[in-house]
Coordinates of C-alpha atoms in Angstrom, one line a residue:
Chain A
M1 CA -7.2 28.0 -13.7
L2 CA -3.8 29.4 -14.6
Q3 CA -2.8 29.0 -10.9
A4 CA -4.1 25.4 -11.0
I5 CA -1.9 24.6 -13.9
A6 CA 1.1 26.2 -12.6
D7 CA 0.6 24.3 -9.1
G8 CA 0.0 21.1 -11.0
I9 CA 3.4 21.5 -13.0
L10 CA 5.2 22.1 -9.7
S11 CA 3.8 19.0 -7.9
G12 CA 4.1 17.0 -11.1
S13 CA 7.8 17.8 -11.6
I14 CA 8.2 16.4 -8.0
I15 CA 6.1 13.3 -8.6
A16 CA 8.2 12.9 -11.9
L17 CA 11.5 12.9 -10.0
G18 CA 10.2 10.2 -7.6
A19 CA 8.6 8.3 -10.6
I20 CA 11.9 8.0 -12.4
G21 CA 13.6 6.0 -9.5
L22 CA 10.3 3.8 -9.3
T23 CA 10.1 3.1 -13.1
L24 CA 13.9 2.3 -13.3
T25 CA 13.5 -0.1 -10.2
M26 CA 10.2 -1.6 -11.7
G27 CA 11.9 -2.0 -15.2
I28 CA 15.4 -3.3 -14.2
L29 CA 14.8 -5.3 -10.9
R30 CA 11.3 -6.3 -12.2
F31 CA 9.1 -5.7 -9.0
A32 CA 6.9 -3.0 -7.8
N33 CA 8.9 -1.5 -4.9
F34 CA 6.2 -0.1 -2.4
A35 CA 9.0 1.2 -0.2
H36 CA 10.3 3.6 -3.1
A37 CA 8.0 6.4 -1.9
E38 CA 9.6 6.0 1.6
L39 CA 13.0 7.0 0.1
V40 CA 11.4 10.3 -0.8
T41 CA 10.5 10.8 3.0
W42 CA 13.8 9.5 4.2
G43 CA 15.6 11.9 1.8
A44 CA 13.6 14.8 3.0
Y45 CA 14.1 14.1 6.7
M46 CA 17.9 13.4 6.3
A47 CA 18.1 16.9 4.8
L48 CA 16.3 18.3 7.8
G49 CA 18.4 16.3 10.2
V50 CA 21.8 17.6 8.6
L51 CA 20.3 21.2 8.7
S52 CA 19.6 20.9 12.3
L53 CA 22.8 19.4 13.3
T54 CA 25.0 22.0 11.5
G55 CA 22.7 24.7 12.4
A56 CA 25.0 27.0 10.5
F57 CA 22.3 29.0 8.7
M58 CA 24.3 31.1 6.5
G59 CA 21.1 33.1 5.4
P60 CA 19.1 32.6 2.3
L61 CA 20.3 33.1 -1.1
A62 CA 17.7 35.8 -2.2
P63 CA 15.3 35.5 -3.8
F64 CA 15.0 31.8 -2.4
S65 CA 14.0 30.9 1.2
F66 CA 17.0 28.6 1.5
G67 CA 20.8 28.9 1.1
V68 CA 24.0 27.1 0.6
P69 CA 23.2 24.9 3.8
L70 CA 20.2 23.3 2.3
L71 CA 22.1 22.6 -0.9
M72 CA 24.7 20.7 1.2
A73 CA 22.2 19.0 3.1
T74 CA 20.6 17.7 0.0
L75 CA 23.9 16.4 -1.1
V76 CA 24.3 14.4 2.3
A77 CA 20.6 13.4 2.0
M78 CA 21.3 11.9 -1.4
V79 CA 24.2 9.9 0.0
A80 CA 22.3 8.7 3.1
T81 CA 19.2 7.9 0.9
A82 CA 21.4 5.8 -1.5
L83 CA 23.0 4.0 1.4
L84 CA 19.5 3.0 2.9
A85 CA 18.3 1.8 -0.5
L86 CA 21.6 -0.3 -0.9
A87 CA 21.3 -1.6 2.7
I88 CA 17.6 -2.6 2.1
D89 CA 18.4 -4.3 -1.1
W90 CA 21.3 -6.3 0.9
L91 CA 19.4 -7.1 3.9
V92 CA 15.9 -7.8 2.4
Y93 CA 15.4 -8.0 -1.2
H94 CA 18.6 -9.9 -2.0
P95 CA 17.6 -12.9 0.3
L96 CA 14.2 -12.6 -1.2
R97 CA 15.2 -12.7 -5.0
G98 CA 14.9 -15.9 -6.9
R99 CA 12.0 -17.2 -4.6
A100 CA 9.4 -19.3 -6.3
N101 CA 6.8 -16.5 -6.1
H102 CA 8.5 -13.3 -7.2
L103 CA 5.6 -11.3 -5.5
T104 CA 7.4 -12.2 -2.2
L105 CA 9.7 -9.2 -3.1
V106 CA 6.8 -6.9 -3.6
F107 CA 5.5 -8.1 -0.2
G108 CA 9.1 -7.5 1.5
S109 CA 8.9 -4.0 0.2
F110 CA 5.5 -3.6 1.8
G111 CA 7.1 -4.5 5.2
V112 CA 10.2 -2.4 4.6
S113 CA 7.9 0.8 3.8
L114 CA 6.3 0.4 7.2
L115 CA 9.7 0.1 8.9
V116 CA 11.1 3.1 7.2
R117 CA 8.1 5.3 7.9
M118 CA 7.9 4.4 11.5
V119 CA 11.6 4.8 12.1
I120 CA 11.3 8.5 10.6
L121 CA 8.3 8.8 13.0
L122 CA 10.2 7.8 16.1
L123 CA 13.3 9.8 15.1
F124 CA 11.6 13.2 14.1
G125 CA 8.1 13.1 15.5
G126 CA 4.9 13.2 13.6
A127 CA 4.2 17.1 13.5
A128 CA 4.8 19.0 10.3
Q129 CA 8.2 20.7 9.8
Y130 CA 10.0 23.0 7.7
Y131 CA 13.4 23.7 6.4
S132 CA 13.1 27.5 7.2
N133 CA 10.8 29.7 8.8
T134 CA 11.4 32.6 6.2
L135 CA 8.1 33.6 4.8
Q136 CA 8.4 33.9 1.1
I137 CA 6.4 36.4 -0.9
A138 CA 4.9 35.0 -4.1
M139 CA 5.6 37.0 -7.2
K140 CA 2.6 38.1 -9.3
V141 CA 3.6 36.9 -12.5
A142 CA 0.2 37.4 -14.4
P143 CA -3.3 38.1 -13.4
G144 CA -4.5 35.3 -11.3
L145 CA -1.1 33.6 -11.2
R146 CA 1.3 33.9 -8.2
I147 CA 4.7 31.9 -8.2
M148 CA 7.2 31.7 -5.4
P149 CA 11.0 31.8 -6.4
D150 CA 11.4 28.3 -4.7
Q151 CA 9.0 26.9 -7.1
I152 CA 10.8 28.2 -10.2
F153 CA 13.9 26.6 -8.6
T154 CA 12.0 23.3 -8.3
L155 CA 11.1 23.3 -11.9
G156 CA 14.5 24.3 -13.2
L157 CA 16.3 21.8 -11.1
T158 CA 13.8 18.9 -12.4
A159 CA 14.5 20.0 -15.9
V160 CA 18.3 19.9 -15.5
I161 CA 18.0 16.5 -13.8
V162 CA 15.9 14.9 -16.5
V163 CA 18.2 16.3 -19.4
A164 CA 21.1 15.1 -17.3
L165 CA 19.6 11.6 -16.9
H166 CA 18.7 11.4 -20.5
L167 CA 22.3 12.0 -21.7
F168 CA 23.5 9.4 -19.0
L169 CA 21.3 6.7 -20.5
Q170 CA 22.1 7.7 -24.0
K171 CA 25.7 8.1 -23.9
T172 CA 27.2 6.3 -21.2
R173 CA 28.2 2.5 -20.9
L174 CA 26.3 2.3 -17.7
G175 CA 23.3 3.9 -19.1
L176 CA 23.4 1.7 -22.0
S177 CA 23.6 -1.3 -19.7
M178 CA 20.6 -0.2 -17.6
R179 CA 18.6 0.2 -20.8
A180 CA 19.6 -3.2 -21.9
L181 CA 18.8 -4.8 -18.7
A182 CA 15.3 -3.2 -18.7
E183 CA 14.8 -4.2 -22.3
N184 CA 15.6 -7.9 -22.2
P185 CA 17.5 -9.3 -19.0
E186 CA 18.4 -12.5 -20.6
L187 CA 20.0 -11.0 -23.6
A188 CA 21.8 -8.4 -21.4
R189 CA 23.3 -11.2 -19.3
V190 CA 24.2 -13.3 -22.3
N191 CA 26.1 -10.1 -23.4
G192 CA 28.2 -10.0 -20.3
I193 CA 26.6 -7.2 -18.6
D194 CA 27.4 -7.3 -14.9
T195 CA 23.8 -7.3 -13.3
R196 CA 25.0 -6.7 -9.9
H197 CA 26.7 -3.5 -10.7
V198 CA 23.8 -2.3 -12.7
V199 CA 21.5 -3.1 -10.0
R200 CA 23.4 -1.3 -7.5
W201 CA 23.6 1.8 -9.6
T202 CA 19.9 1.6 -10.2
W203 CA 19.4 1.9 -6.5
I204 CA 21.8 4.6 -6.2
I205 CA 20.2 6.8 -8.9
G206 CA 16.7 6.1 -8.0
A207 CA 17.2 6.8 -4.4
S208 CA 19.2 10.0 -5.1
L209 CA 16.3 11.3 -7.2
A210 CA 13.8 10.3 -4.5
S211 CA 15.7 12.2 -2.0
I212 CA 15.9 15.3 -4.1
A213 CA 12.2 14.9 -4.7
G214 CA 11.8 14.8 -0.9
V215 CA 13.7 18.0 -0.3
L216 CA 11.8 19.9 -2.9
Y217 CA 8.5 18.6 -1.4
G218 CA 9.6 19.7 1.9
L219 CA 10.7 23.2 0.6
T220 CA 7.5 23.8 -1.3
V221 CA 4.8 22.1 1.0
Q222 CA 6.1 20.5 4.2
L223 CA 7.7 17.6 5.9
R224 CA 5.6 14.9 7.3
P225 CA 6.3 11.1 7.8
E226 CA 3.4 10.5 5.5
I227 CA 4.9 12.2 2.6
G228 CA 5.9 9.0 1.0
F229 CA 2.5 7.3 1.8
H230 CA 0.8 9.9 0.1
L231 CA 3.1 10.0 -2.9
L232 CA 2.9 6.2 -3.4
L233 CA -0.2 6.2 -5.7
P234 CA 0.9 9.2 -7.6
L235 CA 4.3 7.6 -8.4
F236 CA 2.8 4.3 -9.4
A237 CA 0.3 6.1 -11.6
A238 CA 3.2 8.2 -13.2
A239 CA 5.5 5.3 -13.8
I240 CA 2.7 3.1 -15.5
L241 CA 1.1 5.9 -17.4
G242 CA 4.6 6.6 -18.8
G243 CA 5.3 2.9 -19.5
V244 CA 7.2 0.9 -17.1
G245 CA 10.9 1.4 -17.5
N246 CA 10.9 4.5 -19.6
V247 CA 12.5 7.5 -17.9
F248 CA 11.1 10.2 -20.3
G249 CA 7.6 8.6 -19.9
A250 CA 7.8 8.8 -16.1
V251 CA 8.5 12.7 -16.4
I252 CA 5.6 13.0 -18.5
G253 CA 3.4 10.8 -16.5
G254 CA 4.3 12.6 -13.4
L255 CA 3.4 16.0 -15.1
I256 CA 0.1 14.5 -16.2
V257 CA -0.7 13.2 -12.7
G258 CA 0.3 16.4 -11.0
L259 CA -1.7 18.5 -13.4
A260 CA -4.8 16.1 -13.0
E261 CA -4.6 16.2 -9.3
S262 CA -4.4 20.1 -9.4
I263 CA -7.0 20.7 -11.8
S264 CA -9.4 18.2 -10.4
V265 CA -9.9 20.4 -7.5
L266 CA -11.8 22.8 -9.8
F267 CA -14.3 20.2 -10.4
I268 CA -14.6 17.9 -7.5
P269 CA -14.3 18.5 -3.7
A270 CA -10.7 18.8 -2.8
G271 CA -11.0 15.8 -0.3
Y272 CA -11.1 13.5 -3.2
K273 CA -7.8 14.8 -4.8
L274 CA -5.9 11.8 -3.5
A275 CA -8.2 9.5 -5.5
V276 CA -7.4 11.2 -8.8
P277 CA -4.0 9.0 -9.4
F278 CA -6.3 5.9 -8.8
M279 CA -8.8 6.8 -11.3
I280 CA -5.8 7.6 -13.8
L281 CA -4.4 4.2 -13.0
L282 CA -7.7 2.4 -13.5
L283 CA -8.2 4.1 -16.8
V284 CA -4.8 3.5 -18.0
L285 CA -5.0 -0.2 -17.1
Y286 CA -8.2 -0.6 -18.8
I287 CA -7.2 1.3 -22.1
R288 CA -3.6 1.1 -22.5
P289 CA -1.8 -1.1 -20.0
T290 CA 1.6 -0.3 -21.6
G291 CA 1.3 3.1 -20.9
I292 CA 1.5 6.1 -23.4
F293 CA 5.0 5.2 -24.5
A294 CA 4.7 1.5 -24.3
G295 CA 7.4 0.7 -21.6
T296 CA 9.8 -2.0 -21.9
V297 CA 8.0 -4.5 -19.8
G298 CA 4.6 -2.9 -20.0
G299 CA 1.6 -4.6 -18.7
G300 CA 2.3 -7.8 -20.4
K301 CA 3.2 -10.9 -18.5
S302 CA 6.8 -11.5 -18.2
Chain B
M1 CA -17.6 -12.5 34.4
T2 CA -14.3 -11.3 35.8
G3 CA -12.5 -8.4 33.8
F4 CA -10.0 -10.8 32.2
A5 CA -12.7 -13.2 31.0
A6 CA -14.7 -10.4 29.7
Y7 CA -11.5 -8.9 27.9
L8 CA -10.9 -12.5 26.6
V9 CA -14.3 -12.7 25.0
F10 CA -13.9 -9.2 23.4
F11 CA -10.5 -10.2 22.2
L12 CA -11.6 -13.3 20.7
I13 CA -14.6 -11.6 18.8
V14 CA -12.2 -9.2 17.2
A15 CA -9.5 -11.9 16.5
L16 CA -12.0 -14.4 14.9
T17 CA -13.5 -11.5 12.8
Y18 CA -10.2 -10.7 11.3
S19 CA -9.5 -14.6 11.0
I20 CA -12.3 -14.5 8.4
V21 CA -10.4 -11.5 6.7
V22 CA -7.3 -13.6 6.8
M23 CA -8.9 -16.6 5.2
G24 CA -10.2 -14.3 2.4
L25 CA -6.6 -13.3 1.9
N26 CA -5.5 -16.6 2.0
I27 CA -7.7 -18.1 -0.8
Q28 CA -6.4 -15.1 -2.9
W29 CA -2.7 -15.1 -2.0
G30 CA -2.0 -18.4 -0.3
Y31 CA -3.9 -20.6 -2.9
T32 CA -3.9 -18.4 -6.0
G33 CA -0.8 -16.1 -5.6
L34 CA -3.1 -12.8 -6.0
F35 CA -1.6 -10.0 -4.2
N36 CA -4.3 -7.9 -2.6
A37 CA -2.8 -4.7 -1.1
G38 CA -6.1 -3.2 -0.1
V39 CA -7.6 -5.6 2.4
V40 CA -8.8 -2.8 4.6
G41 CA -10.7 -1.2 1.6
F42 CA -12.8 -4.3 1.1
F43 CA -13.3 -4.8 5.0
A44 CA -14.5 -1.1 5.1
I45 CA -16.9 -1.5 2.1
G46 CA -18.4 -4.4 4.0
A47 CA -18.7 -2.5 7.2
Y48 CA -20.0 0.8 5.9
G49 CA -22.3 -0.9 3.3
T50 CA -23.8 -3.0 6.3
A51 CA -24.1 0.1 8.6
I52 CA -25.9 2.2 5.8
L53 CA -28.4 -0.5 5.1
V54 CA -29.0 -1.6 8.7
G55 CA -29.0 1.9 10.3
P56 CA -32.0 3.8 11.3
D57 CA -33.5 6.6 9.3
R58 CA -31.7 10.1 10.0
A59 CA -32.9 13.2 8.3
H60 CA -29.4 14.6 7.4
L61 CA -28.1 11.2 6.1
I62 CA -28.6 9.1 3.0
G63 CA -29.6 5.5 3.8
G64 CA -31.1 4.6 7.0
F65 CA -33.0 1.7 5.5
G66 CA -33.3 -0.1 8.9
L67 CA -33.0 -3.6 7.1
P68 CA -32.5 -6.8 9.0
F69 CA -28.9 -7.3 10.0
P70 CA -28.3 -10.6 7.7
I71 CA -29.7 -8.6 4.7
A72 CA -27.6 -5.8 5.4
V73 CA -24.4 -7.7 5.7
L74 CA -25.3 -9.6 2.3
G75 CA -25.6 -6.0 0.8
G76 CA -22.2 -5.0 2.1
M77 CA -20.7 -8.1 0.8
A78 CA -22.4 -7.4 -2.8
L79 CA -20.8 -4.1 -2.9
C80 CA -17.4 -5.8 -2.2
A81 CA -18.1 -8.0 -5.1
L82 CA -18.7 -5.1 -7.2
A83 CA -15.7 -3.2 -6.1
A84 CA -13.5 -6.3 -6.8
L85 CA -15.0 -6.9 -10.2
I86 CA -14.0 -3.3 -11.3
V87 CA -10.5 -3.8 -9.9
G88 CA -10.1 -7.3 -11.1
L89 CA -11.3 -6.7 -14.7
A90 CA -8.7 -4.0 -15.0
T91 CA -5.8 -5.7 -13.6
L92 CA -6.0 -9.5 -13.5
R93 CA -4.8 -10.0 -17.2
L94 CA -1.7 -7.9 -16.3
R95 CA 1.5 -8.5 -14.5
E96 CA 0.6 -9.5 -11.0
E97 CA 2.2 -6.3 -9.4
Y98 CA -0.8 -4.1 -10.9
L99 CA -3.3 -5.9 -8.8
A100 CA -1.3 -4.8 -5.8
I101 CA -1.0 -1.3 -7.0
A102 CA -4.8 -1.0 -7.8
T103 CA -6.0 -2.5 -4.6
F104 CA -3.8 -0.2 -2.7
G105 CA -5.5 2.6 -4.5
I106 CA -9.0 1.3 -3.9
A107 CA -8.2 1.1 -0.3
I108 CA -7.0 4.7 -0.3
S109 CA -10.2 5.9 -2.2
I110 CA -12.6 4.1 0.1
Q111 CA -11.1 5.8 3.0
L112 CA -11.4 9.1 1.1
V113 CA -15.0 8.5 0.6
A114 CA -15.6 7.5 4.2
L115 CA -14.0 10.9 5.4
N116 CA -15.5 13.2 2.7
F117 CA -18.9 11.8 1.5
E118 CA -20.5 13.1 5.0
S119 CA -24.0 12.4 3.9
L120 CA -23.5 8.8 3.2
T121 CA -20.9 7.8 5.7
G122 CA -21.0 10.4 8.5
G123 CA -17.6 11.8 7.7
A124 CA -15.0 11.8 10.4
Q125 CA -17.6 11.1 13.0
G126 CA -18.7 8.0 11.2
L127 CA -22.2 6.4 11.7
V128 CA -23.1 5.8 15.5
G129 CA -26.2 4.1 17.3
L130 CA -26.5 1.3 14.8
P131 CA -28.5 -1.4 16.1
R132 CA -26.9 -4.7 17.2
P133 CA -28.6 -7.8 16.2
L134 CA -30.8 -9.4 18.9
F135 CA -29.4 -7.1 21.5
G136 CA -32.6 -6.7 23.2
L137 CA -33.0 -10.4 24.0
F138 CA -29.9 -10.3 26.5
D139 CA -30.0 -8.7 30.0
S140 CA -26.4 -7.8 30.2
P141 CA -23.7 -6.7 27.8
A142 CA -21.3 -9.4 28.9
S143 CA -23.8 -12.1 28.0
Y144 CA -24.4 -10.4 24.7
N145 CA -20.8 -10.5 24.0
L146 CA -20.7 -14.3 24.7
F147 CA -23.6 -14.7 22.3
Y148 CA -21.8 -12.5 19.6
L149 CA -18.6 -14.5 20.1
G150 CA -20.7 -17.5 19.3
V151 CA -22.0 -15.9 16.2
V152 CA -18.5 -15.0 14.9
A153 CA -17.1 -18.4 16.0
V154 CA -19.9 -20.1 14.0
M155 CA -19.2 -17.8 10.8
A156 CA -15.5 -18.3 11.0
G157 CA -16.2 -22.2 11.2
L158 CA -18.7 -22.1 8.3
V159 CA -16.2 -20.0 6.2
Y160 CA -13.3 -22.5 7.2
W161 CA -15.6 -25.6 6.2
A162 CA -16.6 -24.0 2.9
L163 CA -13.0 -22.8 1.8
E164 CA -11.7 -26.5 2.8
T165 CA -14.3 -28.1 0.8
A166 CA -13.5 -25.7 -2.0
V167 CA -9.9 -26.1 -2.1
R168 CA -10.2 -29.7 -2.0
S169 CA -12.5 -29.8 -5.1
P170 CA -11.3 -29.9 -8.5
W171 CA -11.8 -26.2 -8.6
G172 CA -9.4 -25.9 -5.6
R173 CA -6.7 -27.8 -7.3
L174 CA -7.1 -25.5 -10.5
L175 CA -6.2 -22.5 -8.1
K176 CA -2.8 -24.0 -7.4
A177 CA -2.4 -25.0 -11.0
V178 CA -2.9 -21.3 -11.8
R179 CA -0.5 -20.1 -9.2
E180 CA 2.3 -22.7 -9.9
D181 CA 2.1 -23.0 -13.7
E182 CA -0.2 -20.7 -15.7
T183 CA 0.7 -22.0 -19.0
A184 CA 0.2 -25.7 -18.0
A185 CA -3.4 -24.6 -16.7
R186 CA -4.2 -22.9 -20.0
S187 CA -2.9 -25.9 -22.0
L188 CA -5.5 -28.0 -20.1
G189 CA -8.3 -25.8 -21.6
R190 CA -8.7 -23.7 -18.4
N191 CA -9.0 -19.9 -18.4
P192 CA -6.5 -18.6 -15.7
A193 CA -7.8 -15.0 -15.9
R194 CA -11.4 -16.1 -15.1
V195 CA -10.3 -18.5 -12.3
R196 CA -8.3 -15.3 -11.0
L197 CA -11.3 -13.2 -11.0
E198 CA -13.6 -15.8 -9.3
V199 CA -11.1 -16.2 -6.6
F200 CA -10.5 -12.4 -6.0
V201 CA -14.1 -11.6 -5.9
L202 CA -14.6 -14.5 -3.4
G203 CA -11.7 -13.5 -1.3
C204 CA -13.0 -9.8 -1.2
V205 CA -16.7 -10.8 -0.5
L206 CA -15.3 -12.6 2.6
M207 CA -13.5 -9.6 3.7
G208 CA -16.8 -7.8 3.5
L209 CA -18.6 -10.4 5.5
A210 CA -16.0 -9.7 8.3
G211 CA -16.6 -6.0 8.0
G212 CA -20.4 -6.6 8.4
L213 CA -19.8 -8.6 11.5
Y214 CA -17.4 -6.1 13.0
V215 CA -20.1 -3.5 12.6
G216 CA -22.8 -5.7 14.2
F217 CA -20.4 -6.1 17.1
I218 CA -19.3 -2.6 17.9
G219 CA -22.5 -0.8 16.8
Y220 CA -21.0 2.1 14.8
V221 CA -18.4 2.7 12.0
S222 CA -15.7 5.4 11.9
P223 CA -12.9 5.9 9.6
L224 CA -10.6 5.2 12.4
D225 CA -11.4 1.6 12.4
F226 CA -10.1 1.2 8.9
L227 CA -6.6 2.6 8.8
P228 CA -4.2 1.3 6.4
I229 CA -2.3 -0.3 9.0
L230 CA -5.1 -3.1 9.2
T231 CA -4.1 -4.4 5.8
F232 CA -0.5 -4.8 7.1
Q233 CA -1.7 -6.5 10.1
I234 CA -4.0 -9.0 8.1
W235 CA -0.9 -9.7 5.9
A236 CA 1.3 -10.3 9.0
M237 CA -1.4 -12.7 10.3
L238 CA -1.4 -14.9 7.0
I239 CA 2.3 -14.9 6.6
V240 CA 3.1 -15.6 10.3
G241 CA 0.3 -18.4 10.4
G242 CA 1.3 -19.8 7.2
S243 CA -0.2 -19.0 3.8
G244 CA -1.8 -21.7 1.9
N245 CA -3.3 -23.2 4.8
N246 CA -6.6 -22.2 6.5
R247 CA -5.7 -23.4 10.0
G248 CA -2.6 -21.3 9.6
A249 CA -4.8 -18.2 8.8
I250 CA -6.9 -18.7 11.8
V251 CA -3.8 -19.3 14.2
G252 CA -1.9 -16.3 12.7
A253 CA -5.1 -14.2 13.2
V254 CA -5.3 -14.9 17.0
G255 CA -1.6 -15.1 17.4
V256 CA -0.6 -11.8 15.8
W257 CA -3.7 -9.9 17.2
A258 CA -2.6 -11.2 20.7
L259 CA 0.9 -9.8 19.9
W260 CA -0.6 -6.5 18.8
A261 CA -2.8 -6.2 22.1
M262 CA -0.1 -7.1 24.4
S263 CA 2.5 -4.9 22.9
G264 CA 0.2 -2.0 22.9
L265 CA -0.4 -2.7 26.6
A266 CA 3.3 -3.0 27.4
I267 CA 3.9 0.2 25.6
S268 CA 1.1 2.0 27.4
R269 CA 2.4 0.8 30.9
L270 CA 6.1 1.4 30.2
L271 CA 6.4 4.5 28.2
P272 CA 5.9 7.8 29.8
V273 CA 2.7 9.8 28.4
A274 CA 4.7 12.1 26.6
Y275 CA 6.1 9.5 24.4
Q276 CA 2.8 7.7 23.8
S277 CA 2.5 8.6 20.1
Q278 CA 6.0 7.0 19.5
G279 CA 4.7 3.9 21.3
G280 CA 2.1 3.4 18.4
A281 CA 5.1 3.6 15.9
I282 CA 7.0 0.8 18.1
Q283 CA 4.0 -1.5 17.5
V284 CA 3.9 -0.9 13.8
I285 CA 7.6 -1.4 13.6
L286 CA 7.1 -4.8 15.2
I287 CA 4.4 -5.7 12.5
G288 CA 7.0 -4.6 9.9
L289 CA 9.7 -6.7 11.4
L290 CA 7.4 -9.6 11.6
I291 CA 6.6 -9.7 8.0
V292 CA 10.2 -9.3 6.8
L293 CA 11.7 -11.6 9.2
T294 CA 9.1 -14.2 8.6
L295 CA 9.5 -13.8 4.9
I296 CA 13.3 -14.2 5.1
F297 CA 13.7 -16.8 7.8
R298 CA 10.5 -18.8 7.7
P299 CA 8.6 -18.3 4.4
R300 CA 6.2 -21.1 5.1
G301 CA 5.0 -19.5 8.4
L302 CA 4.0 -21.4 11.5
I303 CA 2.0 -23.9 10.1
G304 CA 2.6 -23.8 6.3
E305 CA 1.1 -25.4 3.4
A306 CA 0.8 -29.0 3.3
E307 CA 2.9 -30.8 0.5
S308 CA 0.4 -32.0 -2.1
V309 CA 1.7 -34.9 -3.9
S310 CA -0.4 -36.8 -6.5
K311 CA -1.5 -40.2 -5.4
H312 CA -0.1 -41.6 -8.4
A313 CA 3.3 -40.5 -7.6
D314 CA 6.0 -42.7 -6.0

């Protein structure tokens, strides 16, 4: 049980990082981006690509399984993922915005997700890959609970990012514009907020966080082209559970989904674990479509 | 029959089966604007439902009711209606995206059940050796396939006729009204949420019908026939053919399925064996490109929706 909770918090924090970007794009750009989870995959593989290109493995920083190269690779991956997101917005979403049926955008994202996943498959192959072959010994923290240092790193990093993002949204002008746009787009525009500027930064922030989530996923689980496909439902469940547009809600939602998935294995066959986010989603939609923290757009028709 | 003619019959059976799915999606998306992202899930429910009801008794499996084929297909369709009701009731009063997300979820969950609930679905091996309707009456597989092509064509024709009749009726005009201007529809005393639910269930039931027909033709079910890519293929068929038009749905189904089959053939001929798995990726990339490019450059598709203008307008 203790182990399941620890594992749940770990995968929950990765889901949370991905869900933050999803909730921001859903809140500000007002469409469900089915390609968001593929940004997670893309980020993870870009970091792998950088690692294999530089090859200069300087040795891990004890006690972690990775070293400075992975941290550098992550920074490159964040840039590469942000660029991909901006390119997709420019090439696909921009021409589709403002069409009669706004679901056309959702559908475009459907096509984009296929393209990104298959390009990764073409470039890197379908087999599972790892950032390093160093075997990490799990530390025994308590009876029945083993944790790897990488996992502690993942948790710590997520906490730092969430706090930083919170400060950004509360204290900076850009953050304020983003919140305003999520809250009430018409009012924000009337007040002279440069929508395009905010949209651009929404993509950059969302994609960067997605790529970090990808690297952490690759670090603690493994890299596969299907990472994004498997994360899509947990990400949506987390974003909707926390209230669309609500960053803090997405984090809590991510943790709840991660915990539920992990604890469910104690009660139902592990094969059904992937269906847990769907059950949470249906439950939320039936009982409280606005999410726990009543997101800005919530479930109401807009 | 020569090899090519036999292949053509086989190809058309599958393409026309898919055309029924595309018409089901068309009534949802093309006419009412409902985004169903879990098409393959409902197709699979119809297929598995039919397989479980029609299959012979097997000691280690639940089911094996050995029901007549038409009744089994109806059973599969009823299961689809139930699943559509569960998802629809939760999402259809919310923003449209929620339906997309929830249907995507149900497709994933159905696949998990197909893979893991072995005593019902046969797991990864699937259910094999299912009776094919009236198979005993034919002296060769080729003539049976020709007969089955007739069955599927008649079913597709019936669905086409029924949907055309429906969309030309007052109820059909109501669908477009709900899609175009919900407030106006409501102000005329209609209940858009109810209309959406009706259409969603109807479309999913048609997908289930196609799933049942598919089982009757191939004689087994396996999770490999219901991969998520099928949802994208069906969507590509509808968008390319032209949503909001049932003829477009059929043209798109045959056209995109031909493109898929031919690109698969070309890749298997041209690529060395070592790169065959990458070849599959190229096929899927073609589907993705087809979707995105059609949306941007030809949103109405090949045929597209007919302009509907009131006869009272000038």
